[in-house]
PDB file of C-alpha atoms in Angstrom:
ATOM      1  CA  MET X   1     105.946 140.651 113.855  1.00  0.00           C
ATOM      2  CA  ASP X   2     106.881 141.444 110.319  1.00  0.00           C
ATOM      3  CA  SER X   3     104.319 139.235 108.626  1.00  0.00           C
ATOM      4  CA  TYR X   4     100.655 138.408 108.727  1.00  0.00           C
ATOM      5  CA  GLN X   5     101.697 134.757 108.995  1.00  0.00           C
ATOM      6  CA  ASP X   6     102.525 135.323 112.662  1.00  0.00           C
ATOM      7  CA  PHE X   7      98.787 135.471 113.294  1.00  0.00           C
ATOM      8  CA  THR X   8      97.739 132.541 111.124  1.00  0.00           C
ATOM      9  CA  PRO X   9      95.780 130.060 113.247  1.00  0.00           C
ATOM     10  CA  VAL X  10      96.940 126.464 113.468  1.00  0.00           C
ATOM     11  CA  THR X  11      94.585 124.475 111.275  1.00  0.00           C
ATOM     12  CA  THR X  12      93.857 120.786 111.024  1.00  0.00           C
ATOM     13  CA  SER X  13      95.923 120.721 107.842  1.00  0.00           C
ATOM     14  CA  THR X  14      98.899 122.223 109.699  1.00  0.00           C
ATOM     15  CA  LYS X  15      98.552 119.666 112.483  1.00  0.00           C
ATOM     16  CA  MET X  16      98.424 116.869 109.928  1.00  0.00           C
ATOM     17  CA  ALA X  17     101.594 118.136 108.229  1.00  0.00           C
ATOM     18  CA  LYS X  18     103.344 118.073 111.600  1.00  0.00           C
ATOM     19  CA  LEU X  19     101.998 114.562 112.212  1.00  0.00           C
ATOM     20  CA  VAL X  20     103.443 113.394 108.875  1.00  0.00           C
ATOM     21  CA  TYR X  21     106.939 114.601 109.827  1.00  0.00           C
ATOM     22  CA  ILE X  22     106.621 112.762 113.149  1.00  0.00           C
ATOM     23  CA  LEU X  23     105.344 109.606 111.428  1.00  0.00           C
ATOM     24  CA  TYR X  24     108.355 109.671 109.102  1.00  0.00           C
ATOM     25  CA  ILE X  25     110.740 109.896 112.059  1.00  0.00           C
ATOM     26  CA  VAL X  26     108.946 107.038 113.825  1.00  0.00           C
ATOM     27  CA  GLY X  27     109.034 105.175 110.503  1.00  0.00           C
ATOM     28  CA  ILE X  28     112.764 104.663 110.930  1.00  0.00           C
ATOM     29  CA  VAL X  29     111.853 102.006 113.490  1.00  0.00           C
ATOM     30  CA  PHE X  30     108.289 101.116 112.454  1.00  0.00           C
ATOM     31  CA  GLY X  31     108.194 101.352 108.649  1.00  0.00           C
ATOM     32  CA  ILE X  32     104.411 101.281 108.324  1.00  0.00           C
ATOM     33  CA  THR X  33     104.092 104.774 109.800  1.00  0.00           C
ATOM     34  CA  GLY X  34     105.894 106.219 106.784  1.00  0.00           C
ATOM     35  CA  ILE X  35     103.221 104.750 104.513  1.00  0.00           C
ATOM     36  CA  VAL X  36     100.501 106.252 106.703  1.00  0.00           C
ATOM     37  CA  GLY X  37     102.321 109.589 106.522  1.00  0.00           C
ATOM     38  CA  VAL X  38     102.486 109.687 102.736  1.00  0.00           C
ATOM     39  CA  VAL X  39      98.789 108.804 102.473  1.00  0.00           C
ATOM     40  CA  ILE X  40      97.953 111.700 104.809  1.00  0.00           C
ATOM     41  CA  SER X  41     100.111 114.023 102.671  1.00  0.00           C
ATOM     42  CA  TYR X  42      98.277 113.022  99.494  1.00  0.00           C
ATOM     43  CA  VAL X  43      94.879 113.474 101.168  1.00  0.00           C
ATOM     44  CA  TYR X  44      95.521 116.908 102.716  1.00  0.00           C
ATOM     45  CA  GLN X  45      97.662 118.410  99.944  1.00  0.00           C
ATOM     46  CA  GLY X  46      94.812 119.706  97.787  1.00  0.00           C
ATOM     47  CA  ASP X  47      92.932 121.714 100.429  1.00  0.00           C
ATOM     48  CA  ALA X  48      95.946 123.277 102.123  1.00  0.00           C
ATOM     49  CA  PRO X  49      97.055 126.898 101.707  1.00  0.00           C
ATOM     50  CA  HIS X  50      99.906 127.447  99.230  1.00  0.00           C
ATOM     51  CA  TRP X  51     102.641 127.660 101.868  1.00  0.00           C
ATOM     52  CA  LEU X  52     101.471 124.388 103.403  1.00  0.00           C
ATOM     53  CA  GLN X  53     101.159 122.635 100.034  1.00  0.00           C
ATOM     54  CA  SER X  54     104.922 123.045  99.681  1.00  0.00           C
ATOM     55  CA  HIS X  55     105.360 120.999 102.876  1.00  0.00           C
ATOM     56  CA  TYR X  56     103.071 118.261 101.609  1.00  0.00           C
ATOM     57  CA  ARG X  57     104.961 118.172  98.284  1.00  0.00           C
ATOM     58  CA  PHE X  58     108.214 117.951 100.257  1.00  0.00           C
ATOM     59  CA  GLN X  59     106.829 115.125 102.405  1.00  0.00           C
ATOM     60  CA  ILE X  60     105.602 113.140  99.412  1.00  0.00           C
ATOM     61  CA  ARG X  61     108.986 113.466  97.702  1.00  0.00           C
ATOM     62  CA  THR X  62     110.746 112.602 100.954  1.00  0.00           C
ATOM     63  CA  PHE X  63     108.802 109.347 101.093  1.00  0.00           C
ATOM     64  CA  TRP X  64     109.472 108.288  97.486  1.00  0.00           C
ATOM     65  CA  ILE X  65     113.118 109.366  97.387  1.00  0.00           C
ATOM     66  CA  GLY X  66     113.680 107.782 100.797  1.00  0.00           C
ATOM     67  CA  LEU X  67     112.100 104.557  99.597  1.00  0.00           C
ATOM     68  CA  LEU X  68     114.494 104.557  96.641  1.00  0.00           C
ATOM     69  CA  TYR X  69     117.509 105.097  98.939  1.00  0.00           C
ATOM     70  CA  LEU X  70     116.271 102.357 101.266  1.00  0.00           C
ATOM     71  CA  VAL X  71     115.685  99.797  98.500  1.00  0.00           C
ATOM     72  CA  VAL X  72     119.127 100.473  97.003  1.00  0.00           C
ATOM     73  CA  GLY X  73     120.638 100.157 100.484  1.00  0.00           C
ATOM     74  CA  ILE X  74     118.908  96.842 101.129  1.00  0.00           C
ATOM     75  CA  ILE X  75     119.961  95.441  97.757  1.00  0.00           C
ATOM     76  CA  LEU X  76     123.570  96.550  98.221  1.00  0.00           C
ATOM     77  CA  SER X  77     123.713  95.335 101.831  1.00  0.00           C
ATOM     78  CA  PHE X  78     124.806  91.996 100.428  1.00  0.00           C
ATOM     79  CA  ILE X  79     128.101  93.631  99.483  1.00  0.00           C
ATOM     80  CA  LEU X  80     128.211  95.674 102.716  1.00  0.00           C
ATOM     81  CA  VAL X  81     128.138  99.135 101.097  1.00  0.00           C
ATOM     82  CA  GLY X  82     124.357  99.038 101.501  1.00  0.00           C
ATOM     83  CA  TYR X  83     124.697  99.503 105.247  1.00  0.00           C
ATOM     84  CA  LEU X  84     126.355 102.861 104.617  1.00  0.00           C
ATOM     85  CA  ILE X  85     123.531 103.819 102.276  1.00  0.00           C
ATOM     86  CA  MET X  86     120.961 102.855 104.918  1.00  0.00           C
ATOM     87  CA  LEU X  87     122.850 104.918 107.514  1.00  0.00           C
ATOM     88  CA  PHE X  88     122.815 107.826 105.058  1.00  0.00           C
ATOM     89  CA  TRP X  89     119.052 107.311 104.622  1.00  0.00           C
ATOM     90  CA  ILE X  90     118.460 107.592 108.388  1.00  0.00           C
ATOM     91  CA  ILE X  91     120.503 110.799 108.669  1.00  0.00           C
ATOM     92  CA  TRP X  92     118.942 112.201 105.485  1.00  0.00           C
ATOM     93  CA  LEU X  93     115.420 111.503 106.739  1.00  0.00           C
ATOM     94  CA  LEU X  94     116.054 113.004 110.167  1.00  0.00           C
ATOM     95  CA  VAL X  95     117.577 116.180 108.733  1.00  0.00           C
ATOM     96  CA  ARG X  96     114.746 116.663 106.239  1.00  0.00           C
ATOM     97  CA  CYS X  97     112.061 116.107 108.864  1.00  0.00           C
ATOM     98  CA  ILE X  98     113.661 118.374 111.448  1.00  0.00           C
ATOM     99  CA  LYS X  99     114.151 121.164 108.886  1.00  0.00           C
ATOM    100  CA  GLY X 100     110.561 120.708 107.715  1.00  0.00           C
ATOM    101  CA  LEU X 101     109.228 120.824 111.280  1.00  0.00           C
ATOM    102  CA  ARG X 102     111.198 124.002 111.960  1.00  0.00           C
ATOM    103  CA  LEU X 103     109.775 125.706 108.861  1.00  0.00           C
ATOM    104  CA  LEU X 104     106.286 124.445 109.678  1.00  0.00           C
ATOM    105  CA  ASP X 105     106.451 125.852 113.216  1.00  0.00           C
ATOM    106  CA  GLN X 106     107.439 129.203 111.714  1.00  0.00           C
ATOM    107  CA  GLN X 107     104.529 128.841 109.251  1.00  0.00           C
ATOM    108  CA  ARG X 108     106.901 129.377 106.342  1.00  0.00           C
ATOM    109  CA  GLU X 109     106.731 127.844 102.903  1.00  0.00           C
ATOM    110  CA  HIS X 110     109.307 125.165 102.200  1.00  0.00           C
ATOM    111  CA  PRO X 111     111.930 126.830  99.965  1.00  0.00           C
ATOM    112  CA  ASN X 112     112.787 123.756  97.868  1.00  0.00           C
ATOM    113  CA  PRO X 113     110.134 121.031  98.105  1.00  0.00           C
ATOM    114  CA  THR X 114     111.493 119.175  95.067  1.00  0.00           C
ATOM    115  CA  GLY X 115     115.103 118.789  96.237  1.00  0.00           C
ATOM    116  CA  TRP X 116     116.772 115.414  96.557  1.00  0.00           C
ATOM    117  CA  PHE X 117     119.181 115.999  99.390  1.00  0.00           C
ATOM    118  CA  PHE X 118     118.939 117.857 102.698  1.00  0.00           C
ATOM    119  CA  ASN X 119     117.119 120.983 101.528  1.00  0.00           C
TER     120      ASN X 119
END
C-alpha cells in the first residue's frame, strides 16, 4: 500500500477502458468490435483522469497502427508474406491488450502510450 491509487474506486471510465481491451481481443475474430472499441476510447478519453487518459491514447493508437498492419498484411497476402504480417498483427494485438489490462488492473498509467510495438 505504497500509493493512494490502491484506494481509487473503479469508475465507469475504468470499466470502459477494460471493455475496449476486451473488444480489441474479440476483434481478432469479429472485426467490428475493434471499431466499437476505438469509438468508446474517443468518447471517454476527455473526461478520464490523467493516468486513464494514457490508456485511451494507447488504445486509439493500437487501433490505427493495428489497422495499418492489417491492411499491409492483406495486400501482401497475395505474395504470401502478408500471412506472416497478419500473424504478427494477432500476436502484437494480444500482447498490447494483455499488458494494457495488467496496467489497468493495477491502476497505473501506461508508460508509453505512443509506442508502435509491444510497449
